[in-house]
XYZ file of C-alpha atoms in Angstrom:
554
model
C -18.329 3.577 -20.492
C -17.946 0.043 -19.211
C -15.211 -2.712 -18.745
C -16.524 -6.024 -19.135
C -14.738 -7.620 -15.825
C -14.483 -11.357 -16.476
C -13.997 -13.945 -13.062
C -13.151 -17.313 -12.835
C -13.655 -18.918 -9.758
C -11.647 -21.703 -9.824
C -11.187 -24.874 -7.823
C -7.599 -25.554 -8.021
C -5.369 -28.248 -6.830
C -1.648 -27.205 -5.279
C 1.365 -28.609 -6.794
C -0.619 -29.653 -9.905
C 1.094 -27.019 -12.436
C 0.106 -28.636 -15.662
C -3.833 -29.040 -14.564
C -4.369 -26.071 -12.922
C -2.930 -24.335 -15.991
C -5.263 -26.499 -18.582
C -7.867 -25.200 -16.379
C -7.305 -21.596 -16.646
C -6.590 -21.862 -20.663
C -9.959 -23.385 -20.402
C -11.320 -20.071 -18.767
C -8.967 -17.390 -21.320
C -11.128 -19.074 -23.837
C -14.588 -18.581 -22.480
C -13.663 -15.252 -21.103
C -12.705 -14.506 -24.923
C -15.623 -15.910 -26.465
C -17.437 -13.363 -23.939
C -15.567 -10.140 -25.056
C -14.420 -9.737 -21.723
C -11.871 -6.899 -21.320
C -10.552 -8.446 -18.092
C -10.629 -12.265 -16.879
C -9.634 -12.462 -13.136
C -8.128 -15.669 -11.438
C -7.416 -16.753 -8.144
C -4.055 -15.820 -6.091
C -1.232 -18.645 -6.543
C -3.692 -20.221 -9.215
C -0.882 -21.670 -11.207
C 0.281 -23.836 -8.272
C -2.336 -23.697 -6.018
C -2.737 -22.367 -2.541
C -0.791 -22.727 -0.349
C 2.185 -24.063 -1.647
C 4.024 -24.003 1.385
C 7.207 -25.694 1.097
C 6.541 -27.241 -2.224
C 8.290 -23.437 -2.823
C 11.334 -24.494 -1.940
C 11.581 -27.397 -4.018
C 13.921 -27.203 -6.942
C 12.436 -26.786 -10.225
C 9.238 -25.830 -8.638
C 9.606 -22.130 -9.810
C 10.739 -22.473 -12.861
C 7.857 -25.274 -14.166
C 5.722 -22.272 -12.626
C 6.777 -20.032 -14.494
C 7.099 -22.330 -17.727
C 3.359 -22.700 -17.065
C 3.048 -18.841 -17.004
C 4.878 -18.743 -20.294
C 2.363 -20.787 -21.920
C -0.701 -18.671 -20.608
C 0.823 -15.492 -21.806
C 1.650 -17.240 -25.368
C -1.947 -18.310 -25.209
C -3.648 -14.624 -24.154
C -5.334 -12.664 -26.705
C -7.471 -9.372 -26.461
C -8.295 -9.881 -23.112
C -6.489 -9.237 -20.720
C -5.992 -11.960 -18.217
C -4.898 -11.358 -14.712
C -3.285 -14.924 -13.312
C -1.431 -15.110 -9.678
C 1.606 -17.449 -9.820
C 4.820 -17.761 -7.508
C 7.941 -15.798 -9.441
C 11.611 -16.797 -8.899
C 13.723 -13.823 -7.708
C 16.266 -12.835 -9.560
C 19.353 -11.215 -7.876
C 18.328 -7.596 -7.148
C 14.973 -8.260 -8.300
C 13.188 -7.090 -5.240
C 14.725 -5.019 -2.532
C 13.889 -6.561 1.120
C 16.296 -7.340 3.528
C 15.161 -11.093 3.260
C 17.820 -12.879 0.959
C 16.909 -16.547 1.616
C 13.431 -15.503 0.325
C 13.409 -17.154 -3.591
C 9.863 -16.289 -4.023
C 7.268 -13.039 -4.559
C 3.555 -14.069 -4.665
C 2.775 -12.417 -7.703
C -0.138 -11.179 -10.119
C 0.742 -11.497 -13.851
C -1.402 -9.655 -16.359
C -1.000 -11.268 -19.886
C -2.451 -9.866 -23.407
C -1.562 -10.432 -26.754
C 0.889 -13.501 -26.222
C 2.852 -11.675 -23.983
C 3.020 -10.686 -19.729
C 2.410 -6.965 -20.185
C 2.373 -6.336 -16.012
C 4.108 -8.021 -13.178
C 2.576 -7.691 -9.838
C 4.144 -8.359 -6.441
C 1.972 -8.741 -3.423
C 3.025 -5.925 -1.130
C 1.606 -6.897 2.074
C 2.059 -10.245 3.473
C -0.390 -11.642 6.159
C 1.668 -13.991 9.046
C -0.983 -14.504 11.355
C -3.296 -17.725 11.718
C -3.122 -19.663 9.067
C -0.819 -17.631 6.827
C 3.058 -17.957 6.828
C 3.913 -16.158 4.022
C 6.757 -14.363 5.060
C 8.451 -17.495 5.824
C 8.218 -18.056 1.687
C 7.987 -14.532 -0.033
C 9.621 -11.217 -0.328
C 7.707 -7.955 0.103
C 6.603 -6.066 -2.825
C 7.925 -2.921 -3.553
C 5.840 -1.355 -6.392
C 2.453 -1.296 -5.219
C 0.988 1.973 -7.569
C 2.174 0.115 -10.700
C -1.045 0.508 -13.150
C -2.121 -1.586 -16.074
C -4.077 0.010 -19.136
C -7.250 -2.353 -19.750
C -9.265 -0.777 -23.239
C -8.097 2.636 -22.631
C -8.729 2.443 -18.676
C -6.028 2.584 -16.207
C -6.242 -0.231 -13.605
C -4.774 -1.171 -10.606
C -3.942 -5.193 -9.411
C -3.488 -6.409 -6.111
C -3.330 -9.632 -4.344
C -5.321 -10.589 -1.734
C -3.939 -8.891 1.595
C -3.285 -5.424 -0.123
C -7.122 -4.680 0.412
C -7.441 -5.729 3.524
C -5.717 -2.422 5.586
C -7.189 0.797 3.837
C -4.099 1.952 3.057
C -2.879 -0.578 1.361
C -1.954 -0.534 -2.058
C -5.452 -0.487 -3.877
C -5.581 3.528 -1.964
C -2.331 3.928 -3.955
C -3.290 2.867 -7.231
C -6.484 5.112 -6.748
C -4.206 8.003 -6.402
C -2.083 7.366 -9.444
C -5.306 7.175 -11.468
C -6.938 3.747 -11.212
C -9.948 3.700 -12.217
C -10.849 0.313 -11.757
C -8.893 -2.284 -8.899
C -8.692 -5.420 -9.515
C -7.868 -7.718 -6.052
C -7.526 -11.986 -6.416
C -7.601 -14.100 -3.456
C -7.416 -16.762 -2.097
C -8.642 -15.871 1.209
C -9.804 -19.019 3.506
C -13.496 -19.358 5.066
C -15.051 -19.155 8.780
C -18.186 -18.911 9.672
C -19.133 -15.606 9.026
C -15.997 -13.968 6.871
C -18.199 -13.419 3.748
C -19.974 -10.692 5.655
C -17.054 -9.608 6.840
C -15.352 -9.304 3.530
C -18.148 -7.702 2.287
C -18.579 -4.751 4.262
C -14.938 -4.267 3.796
C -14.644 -4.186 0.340
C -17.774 -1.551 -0.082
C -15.729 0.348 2.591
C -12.429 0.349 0.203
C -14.857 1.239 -2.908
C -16.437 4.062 -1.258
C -12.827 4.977 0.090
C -11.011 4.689 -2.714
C -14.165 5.862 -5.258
C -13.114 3.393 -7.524
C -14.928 -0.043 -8.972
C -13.779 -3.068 -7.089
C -13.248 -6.743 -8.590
C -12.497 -9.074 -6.312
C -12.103 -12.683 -6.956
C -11.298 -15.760 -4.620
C -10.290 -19.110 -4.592
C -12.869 -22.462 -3.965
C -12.651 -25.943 -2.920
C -10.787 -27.435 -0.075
C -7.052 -28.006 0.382
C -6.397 -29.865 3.658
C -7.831 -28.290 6.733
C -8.471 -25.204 4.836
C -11.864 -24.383 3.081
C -11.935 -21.109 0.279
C -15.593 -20.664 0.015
C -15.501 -18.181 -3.467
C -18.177 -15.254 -2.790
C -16.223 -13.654 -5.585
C -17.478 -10.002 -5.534
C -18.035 -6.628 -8.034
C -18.675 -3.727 -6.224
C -19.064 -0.270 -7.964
C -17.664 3.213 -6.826
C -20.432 3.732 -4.320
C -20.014 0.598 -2.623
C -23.445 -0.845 -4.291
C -22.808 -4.709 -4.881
C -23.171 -5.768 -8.538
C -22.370 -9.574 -8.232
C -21.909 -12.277 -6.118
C -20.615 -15.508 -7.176
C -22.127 -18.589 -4.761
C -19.946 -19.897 -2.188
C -18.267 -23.330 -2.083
C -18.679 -23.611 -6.059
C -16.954 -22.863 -8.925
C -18.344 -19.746 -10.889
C -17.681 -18.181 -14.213
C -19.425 -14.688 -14.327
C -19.302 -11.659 -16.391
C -20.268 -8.191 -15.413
C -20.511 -4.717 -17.504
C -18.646 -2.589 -14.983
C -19.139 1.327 -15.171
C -16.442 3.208 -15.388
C -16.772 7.070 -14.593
C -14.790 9.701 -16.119
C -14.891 12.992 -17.795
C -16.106 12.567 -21.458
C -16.624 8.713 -21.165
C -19.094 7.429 -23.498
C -21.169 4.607 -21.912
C -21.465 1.398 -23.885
C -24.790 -0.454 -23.093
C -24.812 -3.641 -20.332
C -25.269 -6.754 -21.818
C -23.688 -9.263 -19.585
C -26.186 -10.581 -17.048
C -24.600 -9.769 -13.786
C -26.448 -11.875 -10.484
C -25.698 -11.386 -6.853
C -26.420 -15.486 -5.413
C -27.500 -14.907 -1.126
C -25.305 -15.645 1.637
C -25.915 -19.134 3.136
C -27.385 -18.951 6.402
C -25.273 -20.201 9.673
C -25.021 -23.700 9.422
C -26.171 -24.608 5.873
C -22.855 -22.626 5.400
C -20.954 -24.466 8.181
C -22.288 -27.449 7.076
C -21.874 -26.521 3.350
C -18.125 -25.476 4.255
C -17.683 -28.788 6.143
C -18.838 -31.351 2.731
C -16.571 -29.655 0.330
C -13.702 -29.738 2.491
C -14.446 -33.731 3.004
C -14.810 -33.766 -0.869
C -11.977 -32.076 -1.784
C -9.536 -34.324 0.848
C -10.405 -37.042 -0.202
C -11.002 -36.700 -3.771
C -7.305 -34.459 -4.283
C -6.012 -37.347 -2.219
C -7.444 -40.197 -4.322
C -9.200 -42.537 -1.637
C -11.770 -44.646 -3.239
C -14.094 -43.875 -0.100
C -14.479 -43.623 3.530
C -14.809 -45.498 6.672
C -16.605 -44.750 9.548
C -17.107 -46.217 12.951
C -20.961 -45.427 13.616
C -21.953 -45.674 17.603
C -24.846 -44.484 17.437
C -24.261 -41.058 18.833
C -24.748 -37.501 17.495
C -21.133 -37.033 16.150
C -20.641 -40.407 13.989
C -23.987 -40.200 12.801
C -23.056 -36.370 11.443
C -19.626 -37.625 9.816
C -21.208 -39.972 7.979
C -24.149 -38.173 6.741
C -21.803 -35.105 5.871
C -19.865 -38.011 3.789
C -22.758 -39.499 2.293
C -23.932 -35.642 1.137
C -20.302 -34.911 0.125
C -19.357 -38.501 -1.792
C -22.061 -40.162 -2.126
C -23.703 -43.846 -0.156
C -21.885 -45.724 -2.165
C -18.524 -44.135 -1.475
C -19.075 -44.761 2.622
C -19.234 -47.745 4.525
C -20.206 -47.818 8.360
C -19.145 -50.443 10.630
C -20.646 -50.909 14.398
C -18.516 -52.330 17.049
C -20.556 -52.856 20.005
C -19.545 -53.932 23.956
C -20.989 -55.359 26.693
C -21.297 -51.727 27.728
C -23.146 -50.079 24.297
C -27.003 -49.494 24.879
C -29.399 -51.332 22.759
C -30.064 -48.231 21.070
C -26.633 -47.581 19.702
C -26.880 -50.301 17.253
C -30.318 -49.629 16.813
C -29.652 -46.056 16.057
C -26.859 -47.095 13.739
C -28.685 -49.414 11.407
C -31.472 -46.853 11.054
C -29.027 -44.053 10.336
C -27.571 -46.009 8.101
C -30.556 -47.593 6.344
C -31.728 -44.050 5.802
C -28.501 -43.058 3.957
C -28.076 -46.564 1.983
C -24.872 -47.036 3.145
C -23.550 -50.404 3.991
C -22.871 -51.390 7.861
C -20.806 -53.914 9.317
C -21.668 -54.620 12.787
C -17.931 -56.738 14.693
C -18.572 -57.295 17.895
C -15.400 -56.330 20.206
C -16.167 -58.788 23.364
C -14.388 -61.333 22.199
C -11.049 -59.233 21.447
C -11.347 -57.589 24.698
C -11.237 -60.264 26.175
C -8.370 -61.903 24.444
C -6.349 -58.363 25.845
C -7.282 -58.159 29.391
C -6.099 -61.767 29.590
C -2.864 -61.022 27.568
C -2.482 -57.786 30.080
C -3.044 -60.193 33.380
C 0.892 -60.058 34.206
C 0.925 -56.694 34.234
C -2.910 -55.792 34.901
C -3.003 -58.072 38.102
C -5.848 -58.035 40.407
C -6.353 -54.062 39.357
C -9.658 -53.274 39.007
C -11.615 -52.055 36.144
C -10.246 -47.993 35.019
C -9.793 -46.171 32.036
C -7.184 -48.641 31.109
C -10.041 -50.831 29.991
C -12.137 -48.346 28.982
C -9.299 -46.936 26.424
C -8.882 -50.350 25.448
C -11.881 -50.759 23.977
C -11.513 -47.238 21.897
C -8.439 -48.960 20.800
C -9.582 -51.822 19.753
C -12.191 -49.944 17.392
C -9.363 -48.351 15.763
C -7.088 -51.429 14.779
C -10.359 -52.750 13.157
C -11.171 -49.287 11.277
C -7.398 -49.155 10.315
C -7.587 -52.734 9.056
C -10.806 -52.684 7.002
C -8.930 -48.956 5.460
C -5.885 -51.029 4.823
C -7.948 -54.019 3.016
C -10.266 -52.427 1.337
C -8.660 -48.835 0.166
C -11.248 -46.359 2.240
C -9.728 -43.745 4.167
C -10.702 -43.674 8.102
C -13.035 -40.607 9.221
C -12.466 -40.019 13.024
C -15.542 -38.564 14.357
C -14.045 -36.592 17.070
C -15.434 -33.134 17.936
C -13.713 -29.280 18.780
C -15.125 -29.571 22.271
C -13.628 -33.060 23.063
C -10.100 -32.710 21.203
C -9.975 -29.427 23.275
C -10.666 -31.113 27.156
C -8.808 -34.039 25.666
C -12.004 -36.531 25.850
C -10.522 -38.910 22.867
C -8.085 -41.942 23.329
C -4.937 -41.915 21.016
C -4.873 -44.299 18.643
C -8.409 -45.081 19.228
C -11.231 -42.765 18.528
C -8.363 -40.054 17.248
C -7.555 -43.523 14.676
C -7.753 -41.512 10.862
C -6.769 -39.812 8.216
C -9.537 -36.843 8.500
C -11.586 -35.365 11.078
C -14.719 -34.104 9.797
C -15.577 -32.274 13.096
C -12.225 -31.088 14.287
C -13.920 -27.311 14.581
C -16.976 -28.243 15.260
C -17.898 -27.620 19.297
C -20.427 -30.440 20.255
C -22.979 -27.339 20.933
C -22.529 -26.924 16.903
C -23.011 -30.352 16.260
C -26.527 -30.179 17.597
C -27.268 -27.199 15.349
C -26.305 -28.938 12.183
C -27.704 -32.353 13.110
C -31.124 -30.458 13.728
C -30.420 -28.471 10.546
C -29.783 -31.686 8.111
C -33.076 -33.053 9.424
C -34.847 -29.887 8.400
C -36.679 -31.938 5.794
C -36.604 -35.577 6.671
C -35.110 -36.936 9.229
C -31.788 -38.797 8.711
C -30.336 -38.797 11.814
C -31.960 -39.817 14.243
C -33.872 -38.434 16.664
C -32.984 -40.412 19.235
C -29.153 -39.928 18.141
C -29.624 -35.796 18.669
C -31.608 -36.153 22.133
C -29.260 -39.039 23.782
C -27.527 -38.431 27.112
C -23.999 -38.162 25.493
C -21.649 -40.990 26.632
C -18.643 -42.764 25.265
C -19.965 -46.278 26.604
C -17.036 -47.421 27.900
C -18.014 -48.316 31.081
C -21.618 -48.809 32.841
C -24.055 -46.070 32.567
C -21.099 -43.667 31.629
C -22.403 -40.146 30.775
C -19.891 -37.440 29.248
C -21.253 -35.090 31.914
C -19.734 -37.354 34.590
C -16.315 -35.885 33.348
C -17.039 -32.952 31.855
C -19.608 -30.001 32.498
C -22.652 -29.656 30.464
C -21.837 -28.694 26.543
C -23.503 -25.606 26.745
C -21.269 -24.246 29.883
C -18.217 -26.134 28.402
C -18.404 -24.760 24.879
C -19.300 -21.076 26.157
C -16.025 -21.305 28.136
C -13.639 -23.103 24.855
C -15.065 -20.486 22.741
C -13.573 -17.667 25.038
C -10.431 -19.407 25.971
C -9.282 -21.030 22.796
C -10.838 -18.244 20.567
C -10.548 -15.376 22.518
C -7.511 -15.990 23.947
C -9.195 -14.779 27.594
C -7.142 -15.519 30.732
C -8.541 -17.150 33.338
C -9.826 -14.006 34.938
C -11.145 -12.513 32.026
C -13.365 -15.605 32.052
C -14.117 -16.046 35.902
C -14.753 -12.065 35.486
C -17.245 -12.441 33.020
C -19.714 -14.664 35.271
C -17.922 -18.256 35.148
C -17.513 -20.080 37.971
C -13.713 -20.075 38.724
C -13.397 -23.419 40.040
C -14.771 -24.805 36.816
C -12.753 -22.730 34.292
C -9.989 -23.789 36.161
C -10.482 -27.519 35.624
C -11.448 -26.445 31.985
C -8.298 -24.490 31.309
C -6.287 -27.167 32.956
C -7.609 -29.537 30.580
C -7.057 -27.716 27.300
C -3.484 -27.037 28.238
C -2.354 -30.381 29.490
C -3.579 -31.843 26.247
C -1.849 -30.393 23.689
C -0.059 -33.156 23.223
C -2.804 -35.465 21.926
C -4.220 -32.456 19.387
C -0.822 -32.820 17.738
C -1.301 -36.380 16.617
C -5.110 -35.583 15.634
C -6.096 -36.198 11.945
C -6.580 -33.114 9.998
C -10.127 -31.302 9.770
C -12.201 -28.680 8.178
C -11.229 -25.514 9.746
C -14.648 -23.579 10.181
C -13.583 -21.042 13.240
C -11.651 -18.134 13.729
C -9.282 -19.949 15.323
C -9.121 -24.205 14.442
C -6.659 -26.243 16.364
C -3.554 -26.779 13.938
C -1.972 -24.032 12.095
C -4.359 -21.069 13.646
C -3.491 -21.779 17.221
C 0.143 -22.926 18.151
C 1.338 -23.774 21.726
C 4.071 -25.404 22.897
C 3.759 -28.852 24.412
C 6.183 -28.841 27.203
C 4.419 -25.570 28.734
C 4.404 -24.067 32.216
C 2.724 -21.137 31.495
C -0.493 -21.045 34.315
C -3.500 -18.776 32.604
């Protein structure tokens, strides 16, 4: 026999009850009009994930589960599987966390009613997840759901994840189908990753697997879909696209003693992976989107130099918003190359964008008199040369405050990490396209975009890179060459290698030294960046947390 398994892969906004749950009566209705046994939505779809504290408002529970009420009352033969944050009541759950209000839960809904109550069991506190700061443990985890005369199991997101979680549980009570929704955030390679571990659970567990996951962006955090089916012997038998929404049907089989098999109509697809950076850069345009469309800015800002990284931020905003929804402005010195606003107009001529071009001579020169008294006879330093950066910001932040456009800093992973940026100049924003981004990736996607005309250009990508805030500055003057620099971040800042881990792998000592040194004594300015699109393993932010005032020698 089959189960038709029903998924709705949903871009959802947090905190917006009432809209997220028009949206999913939207999807009860198609999934109806499909004869689907089974619709799955995302984890937390109801309010969106993650909530964070918004769970600790008051009222915030109960319009959540007013909003559940009205799905259920809604629900008809199918059965609709819908995750949702559920007040406590006293006794309700038995952990030995009482300040804990919350379970993240799975309701399954059918015939006007909420026939099953699921409460994620394991709860992942690591990275980006907090979620035992805001939700008690689960303490059912074999509780089974009958779906058209099939027992089923339903799980939430980090059940699957250990093998014996509680998807191996409801196989042993009988499931023979598990149903597991997510919302389970992207890096650059986690789709694979996913994969092969939900074929490993199917083949472990030798039951069919559903899984479904959130898309769209939600502040630094990207959910890139990928929603999966995989049958009992791990074979895949759809794959939703990542980084869009996706309704999808599939005839599951369902084995069993005396089953009768009802013939596959529903047009199952499986949509190919992305490859590396069309889904980096894929990952880094609907994050943009998302920001500043949940957010409600009219557009973006952007202060174009003429170098590889601005020229990147604003053609990942032009591909994410649209030309008319970005405006560049130039701000060249006595210090910026001919090229840079040369560079500039062409990039932005071949994006149709509009560009400003404000000269910042003049206002320097208004400061550096103003600073005399306390300048003196001083010469020239990075004084001046952060002045300028600063400068560039006040007239970003005033054209954003005019005009309504939200500032883009264009700031990459391998700069906020050595602490090459000047607060409140370059770091001047609201988001930071970038933030993940080492400059060695930056190449990769420029030379990617161009793949089949060139928009940025060339002469952008090949460029010596230099701040220009001084004569014939060069970034290498300061820092070693990207390729060394980035090789060393991605051990020390992903890895989490000491010092002699690095040295020990072939590194020169004296140089991971200086690099280390650098990463640690700017912490500081990384907590007063602008948020970004986390695309690593491990994104400055939320994923990696050190403390400021910090002794500590690697």
């Amino acid at each position: 026999m089959f189960l038709r398994v029903a998924g709705a892969q949903l871009n959802l906004t947090v905190g917006a009850l009432e809209s997220n749950t028009e949206r999913i009566l939207d999807a009860m209705a198609w999934a109806e009009a499909e004869q689907a046994d089974v619709l799955l939505l995302p984890e937390l779809a109801i309010s969106g994930y993650p909530p964070e504290d918004l769970l600790l408002r008051s009222g915030f529970l109960v319009r959540a589960r007013r909003c559940l009420d009205r799905i259920a009352a809604a629900s008809g033969r199918c059965t609709t599987v819908v995750g949702f944050p559920r007040q406590l009541a006293e006794g309700d759950i038995e952990h030995d966390s009482r300040h804990r209000e919350a379970a993240n839960s799975a309701a399954a809904v059918r015939n006007g009613r909420v026939v099953l109550v699921y409460d994620k069991v394991l709860l992942p506190n690591y990275g980006v997840f907090d979620e035992t700061r805001y939700f008690a443990r689960g303490d059912r985890p074999a509780d089974l759901i009958e779906v058209s005369g099939v027992d089923v199991g339903v799980s939430v997101c980090e059940d699957i994840w250990r093998e014996d979680g509680p998807p191996a549980a409801q196989a042993a009570a009988g499931a023979r189908l598990l149903l597991n929704i997510n919302a389970s955030p992207f890096h650059h390679g986690k789709a694979t990753e996913r994969e092969q571990l939900l074929r490993s659970r199917a083949l472990g567990t030798g039951a069919p697997l559903a899984y479904l996951n959130l898309v769209g962006g939600q502040d630094e955090l990207v959910f890139d879909g990928c929603s999966m089916v995989i049958d009992e012997r791990g074979e895949l038998l759809h794959r939703s696209p990542q980084f869009e929404e996706d309704l999808f049907t599939v005839d599951v089989p369902i084995a069993g003693p005396g089953d009768e098999a009802r013939p596959s109509t529903a047009a199952a697809s499986i949509t190919p992976l992305l490859d590396h950076e069309e889904e980096v850069y894929t990952a880094l345009v609907t994050g943009l989107r998302d920001y500043v469309g949940k957010n409600g800015f009219p557009g973006v800002v952007i202060g174009l130099s003429g170098g590889i990284d601005s020229a990147l931020t604003a053609t990942i905003a032009v591909d994410a918003l649209g030309a008319d929804a970005v405006t560049g402005v130039t701000m060249p010195s006595r210090f910026s190359s001919e090229g840079s606003l040369s560079d500039s107009e062409r990039l932005a001529g071949n994006l149709g964008i509009t560009l400003h071009t404000i000269p910042i001579g003049p206002a320097f020169d208004v400061l550096v008199d103003a600073l005399k008294p306390i300048f003196g006879d001083r010469p020239f330093d990075v004084a001046e040369e952060n002045l300028q950066a600063r400068i560039r910001g006040v007239l970003l932040m005033a054209a954003s405050n005019k005009l309504g456009p939200m500032v883009l800093t264009t700031g990459n992973k391998s700069e906020m990490a050595v602490g090459y940026a000047t607060l409140y100049g370059d770091m001047a924003g609201g988001f930071s396209v970038l933030k993940d981004v080492f400059k060695t990736e930056v190449v990769r996607l420029a030379r990617w975009r161009n793949h089949d005309r060139e928009v940025i250009p060339a002469s952008s990508i090949t460029k010596p890179p230099s701040a220009e805030l001084r004569a014939d500055q060069r970034d290498s003057d300061s820092l070693p060459p990207y390729e060394l620099l980035d090789a060393i971040l991605e051990r020390y800042i992903e890895g989490d290698e000491s010092l002699t881990d690095i040295v020990g792998a072939g590194f020169d000592a004296d140089i991971v030294r200086e690099v280390t040194r650098l990463v640690d004594r700017n912490e500081y300015k990384r907590r007063q960046a602008a948020p970004g699109v986390k695309i690593t393993t491990k994104g400055f932010g939320k994923d990696r947390r050190l403390p400021i005032t910090n002794r500590y020698v690697p």
